[in-house]
Structures are given as structure tokens and as C-alpha cells.
CSV table of N, CA and C in Angstrom, one decimal:
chain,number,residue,atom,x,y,z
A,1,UNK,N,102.5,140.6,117.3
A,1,UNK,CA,103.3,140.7,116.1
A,1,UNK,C,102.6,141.5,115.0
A,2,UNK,N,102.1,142.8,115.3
A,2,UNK,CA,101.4,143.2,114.2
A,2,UNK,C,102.3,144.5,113.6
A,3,UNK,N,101.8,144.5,112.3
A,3,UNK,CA,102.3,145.3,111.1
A,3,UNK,C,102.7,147.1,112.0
A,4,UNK,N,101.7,147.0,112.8
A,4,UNK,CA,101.9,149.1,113.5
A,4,UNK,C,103.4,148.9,114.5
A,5,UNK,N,103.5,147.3,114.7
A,5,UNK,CA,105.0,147.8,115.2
A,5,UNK,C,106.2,148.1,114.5
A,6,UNK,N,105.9,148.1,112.9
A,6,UNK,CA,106.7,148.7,112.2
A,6,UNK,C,107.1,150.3,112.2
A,7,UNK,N,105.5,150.9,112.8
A,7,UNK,CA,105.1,152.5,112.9
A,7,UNK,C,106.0,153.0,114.4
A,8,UNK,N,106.0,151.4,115.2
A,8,UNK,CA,106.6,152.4,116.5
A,8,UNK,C,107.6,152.2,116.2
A,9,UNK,N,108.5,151.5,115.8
A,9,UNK,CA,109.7,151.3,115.8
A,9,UNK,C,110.5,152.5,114.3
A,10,UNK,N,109.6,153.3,113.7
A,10,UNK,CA,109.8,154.4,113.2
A,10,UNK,C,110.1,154.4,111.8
A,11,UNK,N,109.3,153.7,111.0
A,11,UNK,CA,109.2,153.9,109.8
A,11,UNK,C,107.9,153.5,109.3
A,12,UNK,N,107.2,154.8,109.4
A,12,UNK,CA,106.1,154.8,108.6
A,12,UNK,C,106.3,154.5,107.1
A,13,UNK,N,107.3,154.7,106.3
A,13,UNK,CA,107.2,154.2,104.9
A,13,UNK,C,107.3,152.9,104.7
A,14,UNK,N,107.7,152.2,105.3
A,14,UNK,CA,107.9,150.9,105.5
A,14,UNK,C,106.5,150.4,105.6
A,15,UNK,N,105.7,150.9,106.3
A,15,UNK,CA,104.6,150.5,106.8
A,15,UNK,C,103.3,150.5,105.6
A,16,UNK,N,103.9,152.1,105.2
A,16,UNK,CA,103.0,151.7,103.8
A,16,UNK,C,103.4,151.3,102.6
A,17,UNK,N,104.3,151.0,102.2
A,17,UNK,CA,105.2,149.7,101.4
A,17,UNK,C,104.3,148.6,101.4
A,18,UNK,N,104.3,147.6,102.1
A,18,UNK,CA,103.7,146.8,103.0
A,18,UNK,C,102.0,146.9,102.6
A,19,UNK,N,101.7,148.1,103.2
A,19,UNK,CA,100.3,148.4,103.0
A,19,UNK,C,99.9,148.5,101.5
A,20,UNK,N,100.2,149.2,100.7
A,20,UNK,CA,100.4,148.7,99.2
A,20,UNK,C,100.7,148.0,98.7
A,21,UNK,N,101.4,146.6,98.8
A,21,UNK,CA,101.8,145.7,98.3
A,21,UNK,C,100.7,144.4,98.7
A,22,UNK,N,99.8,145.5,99.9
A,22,UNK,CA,98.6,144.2,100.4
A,22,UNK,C,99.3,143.4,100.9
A,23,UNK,N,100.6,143.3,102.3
A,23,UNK,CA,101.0,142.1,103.1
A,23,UNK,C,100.4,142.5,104.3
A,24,UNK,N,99.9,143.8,104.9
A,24,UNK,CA,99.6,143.9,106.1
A,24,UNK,C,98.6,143.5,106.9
A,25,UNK,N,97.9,142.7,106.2
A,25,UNK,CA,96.7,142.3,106.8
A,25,UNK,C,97.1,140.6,106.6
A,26,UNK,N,98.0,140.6,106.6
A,26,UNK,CA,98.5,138.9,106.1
A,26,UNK,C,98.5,138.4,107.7
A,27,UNK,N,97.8,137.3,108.6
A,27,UNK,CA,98.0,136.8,109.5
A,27,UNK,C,99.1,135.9,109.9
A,28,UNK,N,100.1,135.5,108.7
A,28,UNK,CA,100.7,134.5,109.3
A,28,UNK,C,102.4,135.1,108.8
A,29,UNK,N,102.7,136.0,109.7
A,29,UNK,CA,103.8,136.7,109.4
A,29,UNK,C,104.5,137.1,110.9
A,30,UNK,N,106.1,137.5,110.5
A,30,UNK,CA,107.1,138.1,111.7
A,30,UNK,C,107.4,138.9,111.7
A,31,UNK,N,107.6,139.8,112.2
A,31,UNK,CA,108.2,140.9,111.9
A,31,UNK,C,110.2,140.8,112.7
A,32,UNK,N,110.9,141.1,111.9
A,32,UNK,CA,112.3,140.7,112.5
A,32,UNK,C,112.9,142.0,113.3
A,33,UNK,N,112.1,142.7,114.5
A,33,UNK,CA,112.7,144.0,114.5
A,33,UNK,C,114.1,143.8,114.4
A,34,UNK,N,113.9,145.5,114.4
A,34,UNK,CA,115.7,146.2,113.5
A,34,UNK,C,116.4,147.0,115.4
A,35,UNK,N,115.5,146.2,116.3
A,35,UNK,CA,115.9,147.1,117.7
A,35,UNK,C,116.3,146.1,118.6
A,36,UNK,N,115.3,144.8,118.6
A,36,UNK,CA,115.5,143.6,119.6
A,36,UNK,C,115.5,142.6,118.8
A,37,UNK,N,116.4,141.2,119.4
A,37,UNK,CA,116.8,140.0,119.0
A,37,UNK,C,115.5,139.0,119.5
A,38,UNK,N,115.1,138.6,118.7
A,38,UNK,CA,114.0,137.7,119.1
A,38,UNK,C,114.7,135.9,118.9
A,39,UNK,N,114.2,134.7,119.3
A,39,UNK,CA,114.1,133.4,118.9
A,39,UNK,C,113.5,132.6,118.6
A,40,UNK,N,113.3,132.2,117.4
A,40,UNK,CA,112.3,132.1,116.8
A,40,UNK,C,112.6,129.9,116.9
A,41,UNK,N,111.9,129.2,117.6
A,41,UNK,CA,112.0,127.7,117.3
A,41,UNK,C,111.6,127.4,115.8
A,42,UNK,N,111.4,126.1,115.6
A,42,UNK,CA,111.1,125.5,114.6
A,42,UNK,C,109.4,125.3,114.5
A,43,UNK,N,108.6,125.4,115.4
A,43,UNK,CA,107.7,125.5,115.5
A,43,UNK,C,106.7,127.0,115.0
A,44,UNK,N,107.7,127.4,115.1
A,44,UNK,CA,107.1,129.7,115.2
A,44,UNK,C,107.0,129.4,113.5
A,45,UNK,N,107.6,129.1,112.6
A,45,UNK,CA,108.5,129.6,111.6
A,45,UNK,C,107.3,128.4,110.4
A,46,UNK,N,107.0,127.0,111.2
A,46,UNK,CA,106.6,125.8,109.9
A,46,UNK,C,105.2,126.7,108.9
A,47,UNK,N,104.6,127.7,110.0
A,47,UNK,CA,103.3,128.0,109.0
A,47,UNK,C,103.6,129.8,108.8
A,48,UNK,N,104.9,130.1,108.9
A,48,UNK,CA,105.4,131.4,108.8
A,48,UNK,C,104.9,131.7,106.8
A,49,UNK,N,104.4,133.0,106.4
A,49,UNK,CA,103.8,133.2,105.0
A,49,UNK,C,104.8,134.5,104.6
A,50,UNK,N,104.9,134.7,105.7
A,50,UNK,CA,105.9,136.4,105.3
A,50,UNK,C,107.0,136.8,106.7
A,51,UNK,N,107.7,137.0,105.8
A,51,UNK,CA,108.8,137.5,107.3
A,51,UNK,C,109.0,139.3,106.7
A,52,UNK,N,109.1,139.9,108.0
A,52,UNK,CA,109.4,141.1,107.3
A,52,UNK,C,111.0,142.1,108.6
A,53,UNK,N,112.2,142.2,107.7
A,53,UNK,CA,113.1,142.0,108.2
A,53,UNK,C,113.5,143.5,108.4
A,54,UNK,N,113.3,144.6,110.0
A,54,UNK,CA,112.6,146.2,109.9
A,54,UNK,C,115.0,146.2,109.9
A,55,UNK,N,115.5,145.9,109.7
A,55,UNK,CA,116.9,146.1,109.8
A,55,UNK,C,117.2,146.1,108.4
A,56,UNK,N,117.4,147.6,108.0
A,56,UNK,CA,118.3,147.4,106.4
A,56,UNK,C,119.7,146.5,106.4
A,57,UNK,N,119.6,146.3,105.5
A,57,UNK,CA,120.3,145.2,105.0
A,57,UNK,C,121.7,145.3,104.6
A,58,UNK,N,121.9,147.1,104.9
A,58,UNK,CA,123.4,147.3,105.0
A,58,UNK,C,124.1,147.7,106.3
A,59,UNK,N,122.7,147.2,107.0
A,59,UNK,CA,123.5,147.1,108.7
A,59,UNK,C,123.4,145.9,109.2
A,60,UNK,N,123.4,144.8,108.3
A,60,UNK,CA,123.7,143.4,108.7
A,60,UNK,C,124.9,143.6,108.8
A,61,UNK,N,125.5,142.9,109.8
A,61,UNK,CA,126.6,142.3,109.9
A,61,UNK,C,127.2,141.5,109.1
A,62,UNK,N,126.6,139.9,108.9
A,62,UNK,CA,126.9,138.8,108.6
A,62,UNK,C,125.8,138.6,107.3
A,63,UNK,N,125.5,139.1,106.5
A,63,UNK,CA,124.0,139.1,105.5
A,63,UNK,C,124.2,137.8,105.0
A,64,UNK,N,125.1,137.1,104.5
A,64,UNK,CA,125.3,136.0,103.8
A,64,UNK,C,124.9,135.1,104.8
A,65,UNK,N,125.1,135.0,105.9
A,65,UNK,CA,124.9,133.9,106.8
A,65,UNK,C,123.2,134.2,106.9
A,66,UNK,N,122.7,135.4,107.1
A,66,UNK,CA,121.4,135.9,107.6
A,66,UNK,C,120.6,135.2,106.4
A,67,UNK,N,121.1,135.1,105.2
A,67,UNK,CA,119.9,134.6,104.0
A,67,UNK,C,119.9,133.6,104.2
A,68,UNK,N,121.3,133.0,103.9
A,68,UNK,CA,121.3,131.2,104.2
A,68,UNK,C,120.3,131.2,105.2
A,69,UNK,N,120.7,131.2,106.5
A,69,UNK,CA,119.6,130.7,107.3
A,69,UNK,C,117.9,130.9,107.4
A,70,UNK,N,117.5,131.6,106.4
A,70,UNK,CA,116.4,131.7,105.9
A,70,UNK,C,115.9,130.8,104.7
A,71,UNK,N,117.1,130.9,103.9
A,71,UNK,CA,116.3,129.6,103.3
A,71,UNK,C,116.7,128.5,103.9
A,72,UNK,N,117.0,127.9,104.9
A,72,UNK,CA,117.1,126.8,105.9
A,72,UNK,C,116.0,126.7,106.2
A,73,UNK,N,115.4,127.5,106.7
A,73,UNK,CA,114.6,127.2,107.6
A,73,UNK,C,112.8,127.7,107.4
A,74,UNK,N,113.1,129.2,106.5
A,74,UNK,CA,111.6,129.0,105.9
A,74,UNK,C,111.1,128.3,104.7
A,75,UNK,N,109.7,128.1,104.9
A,75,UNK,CA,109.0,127.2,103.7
A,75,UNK,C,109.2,127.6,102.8
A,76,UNK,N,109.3,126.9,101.2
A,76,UNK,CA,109.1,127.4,99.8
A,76,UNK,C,107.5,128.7,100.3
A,77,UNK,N,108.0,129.2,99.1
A,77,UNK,CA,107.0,130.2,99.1
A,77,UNK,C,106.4,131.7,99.9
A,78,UNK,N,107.5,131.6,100.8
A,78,UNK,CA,107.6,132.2,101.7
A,78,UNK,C,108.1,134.0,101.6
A,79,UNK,N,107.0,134.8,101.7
A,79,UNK,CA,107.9,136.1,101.3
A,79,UNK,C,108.7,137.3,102.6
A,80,UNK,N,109.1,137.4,101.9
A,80,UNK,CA,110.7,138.1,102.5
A,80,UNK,C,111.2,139.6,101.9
A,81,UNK,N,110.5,140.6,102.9
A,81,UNK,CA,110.6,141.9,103.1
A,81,UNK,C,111.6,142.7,103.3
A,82,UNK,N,112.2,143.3,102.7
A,82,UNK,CA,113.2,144.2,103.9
A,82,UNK,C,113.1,145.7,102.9
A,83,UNK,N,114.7,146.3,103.5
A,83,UNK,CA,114.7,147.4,103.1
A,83,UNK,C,116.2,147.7,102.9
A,84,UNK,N,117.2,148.6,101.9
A,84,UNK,CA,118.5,148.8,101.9
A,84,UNK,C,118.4,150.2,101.7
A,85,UNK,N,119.5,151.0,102.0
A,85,UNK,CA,120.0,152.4,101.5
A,85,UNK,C,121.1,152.0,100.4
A,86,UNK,N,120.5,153.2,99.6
A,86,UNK,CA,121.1,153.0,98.2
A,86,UNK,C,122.4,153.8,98.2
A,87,UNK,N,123.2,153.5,98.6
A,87,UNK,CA,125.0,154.5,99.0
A,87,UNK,C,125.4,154.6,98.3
A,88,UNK,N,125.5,154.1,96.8
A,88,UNK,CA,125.7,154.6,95.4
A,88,UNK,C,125.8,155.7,95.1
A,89,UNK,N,124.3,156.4,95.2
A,89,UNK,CA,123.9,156.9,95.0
A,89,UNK,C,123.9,158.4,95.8
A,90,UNK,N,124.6,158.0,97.2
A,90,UNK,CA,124.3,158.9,98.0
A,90,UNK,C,125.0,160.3,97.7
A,91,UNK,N,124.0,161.3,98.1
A,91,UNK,CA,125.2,162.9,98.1
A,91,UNK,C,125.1,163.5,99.0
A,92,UNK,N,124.7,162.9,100.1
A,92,UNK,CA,125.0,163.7,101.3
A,92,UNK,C,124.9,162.8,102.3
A,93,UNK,N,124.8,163.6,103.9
A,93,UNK,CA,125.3,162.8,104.7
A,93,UNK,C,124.0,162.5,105.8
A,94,UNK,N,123.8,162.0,106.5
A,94,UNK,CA,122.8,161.5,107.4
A,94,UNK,C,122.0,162.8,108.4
A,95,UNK,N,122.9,164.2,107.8
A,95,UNK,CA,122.4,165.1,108.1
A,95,UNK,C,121.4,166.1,107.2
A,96,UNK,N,121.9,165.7,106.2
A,96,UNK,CA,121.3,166.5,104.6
A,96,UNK,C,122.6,167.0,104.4
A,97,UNK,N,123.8,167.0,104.4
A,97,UNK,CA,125.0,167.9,104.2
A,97,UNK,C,125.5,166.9,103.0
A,98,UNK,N,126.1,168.0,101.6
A,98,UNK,CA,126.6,167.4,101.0
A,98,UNK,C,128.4,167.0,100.9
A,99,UNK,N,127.9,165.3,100.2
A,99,UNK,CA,129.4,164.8,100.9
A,99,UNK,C,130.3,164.6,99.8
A,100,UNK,N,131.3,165.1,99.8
A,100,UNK,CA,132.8,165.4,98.8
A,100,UNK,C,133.6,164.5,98.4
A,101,UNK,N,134.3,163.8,97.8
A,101,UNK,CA,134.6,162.2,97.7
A,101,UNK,C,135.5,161.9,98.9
A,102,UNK,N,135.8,162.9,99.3
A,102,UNK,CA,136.9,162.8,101.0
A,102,UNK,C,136.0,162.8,102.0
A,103,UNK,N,134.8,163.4,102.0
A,103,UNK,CA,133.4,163.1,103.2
A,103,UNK,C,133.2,161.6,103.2
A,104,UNK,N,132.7,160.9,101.5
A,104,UNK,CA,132.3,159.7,101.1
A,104,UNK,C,133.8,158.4,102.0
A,105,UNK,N,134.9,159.0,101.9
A,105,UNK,CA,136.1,158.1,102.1
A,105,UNK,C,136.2,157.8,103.4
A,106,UNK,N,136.3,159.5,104.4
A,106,UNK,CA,136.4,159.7,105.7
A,106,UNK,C,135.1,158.8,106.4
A,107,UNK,N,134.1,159.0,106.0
A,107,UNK,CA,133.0,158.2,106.7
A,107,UNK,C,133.0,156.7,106.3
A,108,UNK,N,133.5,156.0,105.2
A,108,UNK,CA,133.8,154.9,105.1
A,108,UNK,C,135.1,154.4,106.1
A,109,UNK,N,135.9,155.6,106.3
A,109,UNK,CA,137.3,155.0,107.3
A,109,UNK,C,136.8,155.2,108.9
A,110,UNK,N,135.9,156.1,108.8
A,110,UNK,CA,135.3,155.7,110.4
A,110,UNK,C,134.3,154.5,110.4
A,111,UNK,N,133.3,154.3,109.6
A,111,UNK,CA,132.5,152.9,110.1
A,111,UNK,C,133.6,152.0,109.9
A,112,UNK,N,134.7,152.1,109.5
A,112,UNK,CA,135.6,150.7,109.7
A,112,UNK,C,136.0,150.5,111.4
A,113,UNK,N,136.6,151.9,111.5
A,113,UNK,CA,137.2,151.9,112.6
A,113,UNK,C,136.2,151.6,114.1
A,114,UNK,N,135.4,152.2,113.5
A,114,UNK,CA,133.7,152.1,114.9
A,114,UNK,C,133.3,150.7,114.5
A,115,UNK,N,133.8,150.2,114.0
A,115,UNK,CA,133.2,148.6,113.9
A,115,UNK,C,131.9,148.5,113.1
A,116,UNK,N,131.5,149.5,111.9
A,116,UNK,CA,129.8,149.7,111.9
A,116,UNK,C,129.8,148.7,110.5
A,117,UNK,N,128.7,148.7,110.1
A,117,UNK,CA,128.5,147.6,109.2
A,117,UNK,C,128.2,148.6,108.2
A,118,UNK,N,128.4,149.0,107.0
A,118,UNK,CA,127.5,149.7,106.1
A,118,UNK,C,127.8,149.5,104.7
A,119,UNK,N,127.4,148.3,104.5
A,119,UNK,CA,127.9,148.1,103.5
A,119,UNK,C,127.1,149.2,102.1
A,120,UNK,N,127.8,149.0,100.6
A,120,UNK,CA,127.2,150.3,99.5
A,120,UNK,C,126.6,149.0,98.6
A,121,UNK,N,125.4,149.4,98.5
A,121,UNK,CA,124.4,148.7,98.3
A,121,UNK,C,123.1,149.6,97.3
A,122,UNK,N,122.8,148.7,95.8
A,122,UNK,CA,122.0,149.4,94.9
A,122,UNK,C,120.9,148.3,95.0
A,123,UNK,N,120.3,148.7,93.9
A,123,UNK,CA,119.1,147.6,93.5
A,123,UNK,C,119.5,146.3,92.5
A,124,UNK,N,120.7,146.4,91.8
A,124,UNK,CA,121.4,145.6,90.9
A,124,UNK,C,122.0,144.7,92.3
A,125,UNK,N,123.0,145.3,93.1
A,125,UNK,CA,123.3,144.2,93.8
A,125,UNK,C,122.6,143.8,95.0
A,126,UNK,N,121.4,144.0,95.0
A,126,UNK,CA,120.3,143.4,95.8
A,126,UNK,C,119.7,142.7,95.4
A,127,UNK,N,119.6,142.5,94.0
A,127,UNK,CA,118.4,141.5,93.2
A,127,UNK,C,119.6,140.7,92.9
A,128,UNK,N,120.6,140.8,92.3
A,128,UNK,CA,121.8,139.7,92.2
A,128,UNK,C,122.1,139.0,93.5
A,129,UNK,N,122.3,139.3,94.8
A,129,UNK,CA,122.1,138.4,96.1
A,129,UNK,C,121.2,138.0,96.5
A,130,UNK,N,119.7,138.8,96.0
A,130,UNK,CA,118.5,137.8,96.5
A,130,UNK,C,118.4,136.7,95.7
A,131,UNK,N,118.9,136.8,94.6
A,131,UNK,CA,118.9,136.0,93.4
A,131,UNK,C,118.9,134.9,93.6
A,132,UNK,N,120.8,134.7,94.0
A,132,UNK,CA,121.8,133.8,93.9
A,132,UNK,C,121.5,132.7,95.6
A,133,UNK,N,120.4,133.8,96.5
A,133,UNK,CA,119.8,132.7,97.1
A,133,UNK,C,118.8,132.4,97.5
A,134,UNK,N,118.2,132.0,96.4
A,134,UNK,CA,116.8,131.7,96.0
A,134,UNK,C,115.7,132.6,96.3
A,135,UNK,N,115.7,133.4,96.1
A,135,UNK,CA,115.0,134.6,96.3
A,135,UNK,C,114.3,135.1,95.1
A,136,UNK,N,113.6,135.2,94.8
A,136,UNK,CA,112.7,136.3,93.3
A,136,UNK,C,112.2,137.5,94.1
A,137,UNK,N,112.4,138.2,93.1
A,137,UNK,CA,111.9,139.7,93.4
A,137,UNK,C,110.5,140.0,92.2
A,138,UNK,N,109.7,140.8,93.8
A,138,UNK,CA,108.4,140.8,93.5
A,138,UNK,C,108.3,142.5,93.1
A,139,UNK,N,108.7,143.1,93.9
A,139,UNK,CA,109.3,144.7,93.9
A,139,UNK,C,109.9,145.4,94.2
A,140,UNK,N,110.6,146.3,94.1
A,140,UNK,CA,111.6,147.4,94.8
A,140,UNK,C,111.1,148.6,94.2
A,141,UNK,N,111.2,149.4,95.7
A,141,UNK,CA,110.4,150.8,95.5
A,141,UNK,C,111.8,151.5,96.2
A,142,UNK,N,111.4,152.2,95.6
A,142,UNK,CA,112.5,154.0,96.7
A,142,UNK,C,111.4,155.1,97.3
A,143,UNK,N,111.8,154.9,98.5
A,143,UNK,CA,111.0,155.7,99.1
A,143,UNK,C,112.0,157.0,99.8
A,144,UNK,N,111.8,157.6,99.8
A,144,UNK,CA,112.5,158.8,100.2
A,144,UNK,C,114.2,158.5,101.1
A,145,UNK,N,114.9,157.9,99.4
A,145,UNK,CA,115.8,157.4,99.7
A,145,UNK,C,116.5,156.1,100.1
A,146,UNK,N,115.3,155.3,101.2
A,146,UNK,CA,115.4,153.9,101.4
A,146,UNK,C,115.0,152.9,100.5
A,147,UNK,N,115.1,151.9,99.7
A,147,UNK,CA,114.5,151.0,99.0
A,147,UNK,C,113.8,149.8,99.1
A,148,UNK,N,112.9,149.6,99.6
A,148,UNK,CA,111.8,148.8,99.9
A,148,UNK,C,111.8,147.2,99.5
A,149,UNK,N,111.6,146.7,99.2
A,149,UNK,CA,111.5,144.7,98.7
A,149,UNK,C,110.6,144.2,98.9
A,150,UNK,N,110.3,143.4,97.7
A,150,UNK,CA,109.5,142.4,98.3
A,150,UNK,C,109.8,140.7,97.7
A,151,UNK,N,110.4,140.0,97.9
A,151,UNK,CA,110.9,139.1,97.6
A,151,UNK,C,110.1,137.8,97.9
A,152,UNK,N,110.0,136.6,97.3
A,152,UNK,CA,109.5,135.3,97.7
A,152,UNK,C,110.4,134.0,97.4
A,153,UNK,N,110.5,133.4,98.3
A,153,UNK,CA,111.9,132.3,98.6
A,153,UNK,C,111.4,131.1,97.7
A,154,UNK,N,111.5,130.7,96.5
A,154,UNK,CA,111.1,130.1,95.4
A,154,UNK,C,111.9,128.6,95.4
């Protein structure tokens, strides 16, 4: 479970996020890939110090359910990594193509229809949900577009 499988699974910024914030050498951490479903017992989790979650947070599905169960189950003090796209903000499309408020509409009426999760998501209403469950925010960075976290379950 080390920090470079953040590199294979293809976000080097992520990785130095991380590496600047001084978590990557932390030995008692998970990494939650953003590719495979892992199961984590009660046992994996009691001396868990950092979780770090490689799935942005506006391709959760169920996010409300995904935090609760984190603070269920990790210890106070425990920090909690992830990353969001800031769709607010966005002006173009996943191509670099700029998107027209009928681009922005149309691609919101297809992730409906494809079933996709994407939710529109800033730094205000990231730190207001980490907030509200129990979450303090340590940092948020933008990195070429994506926004970074570092949060601790207080």
C-alpha cells in the first residue's frame, strides 16, 4: 500500500500534493484506489493515521453515505485526503474545447442519462461538507485544475 501507487494509477500531482504536505512517508495509511474496490475489516482501519481517497469526489456516487462511514469507523484524528474538480469554474471540456452554456447543459443531460455521477463542486462546498461531517480542513490546493485536500476527522 505505498504512496507510488498513486503514480501508477496516474496522478502524479496527487502524488506530490501528498509529498508536500509531508503524508508520504506516513506508515500507517490506505490508499482508497479510484480503479479497484478493496475491504477493509475492523482490524485494517483501528491503527489507520491517513486514508487517502485516489477517486474525486464528484465521481462518488453516494458521497454522503461514503463520509458517514468514515467517520464510523476511523479514529479521531485521523486524516483524510482526496481530490475534486472544480465544475464551477469549468470552460471547457475534457478535451480542452471550449464549452457554451448549451455544451455545459448538454453534457450535464448526458451524465444523467449514462448514469455518471458528476456532481459541480468548488472549494466552498467542499469545506461546508467536510465540515458538517466532522472534518477540518488542513489545505486545498489547485493543481492544474483538480483540487487537492487535506482534511483531519476531529
Amino acid at each position: 500500500n505505498s504512496p507510488l501507487r498513486i503514480v501508477v494509477e496516474g496522478d502524479q500531482n496527487f502524488y506530490n500534493y501528498i509529498k508536500k504536505i509531508g503524508i508520504s512517508d506516513d506508515s500507517d495509511l490506505i490508499i482508497l484506489s479510484s480503479r479497484n474496490h478493496y475491504y477493509y475489516g475492523e482490524s485494517d482501519l483501528k491503527n489507520v493515521r491517513t486514508i487517502i481517497n485516489l477517486k474525486k469526489l464528484n465521481l462518488i456516487k453516494h458521497l454522503d453515505k461514503f463520509l458517514k462511514s468514515l467517520i464510523h469507523i476511523l479514529p479521531p484524528e485521523t486524516s483524510f485526503l482526496g481530490c475534486f474538480s472544480d465544475n464551477d469554474n469549468r470552460t471547457t471540456d475534457r478535451n480542452g474545447h471550449k464549452l457554451s452554456m448549451i455544451s455545459k447543459y448538454v453534457e450535464r443531460v448526458n451524465n444523467f442519462l449514462d448514469l455518471k455521477t458528476d456532481r459541480d463542486m468548488n472549494q466552498k462546498k467542499v469545506t461546508d461538507l467536510l465540515l458538517s461531517h466532522g472534518f477540518k480542513i488542513f489545505d486545498m490546493s489547485k493543481i492544474d485544475g483538480v483540487t487537492y485536500f487535506h482534511s483531519k476527522l476531529v
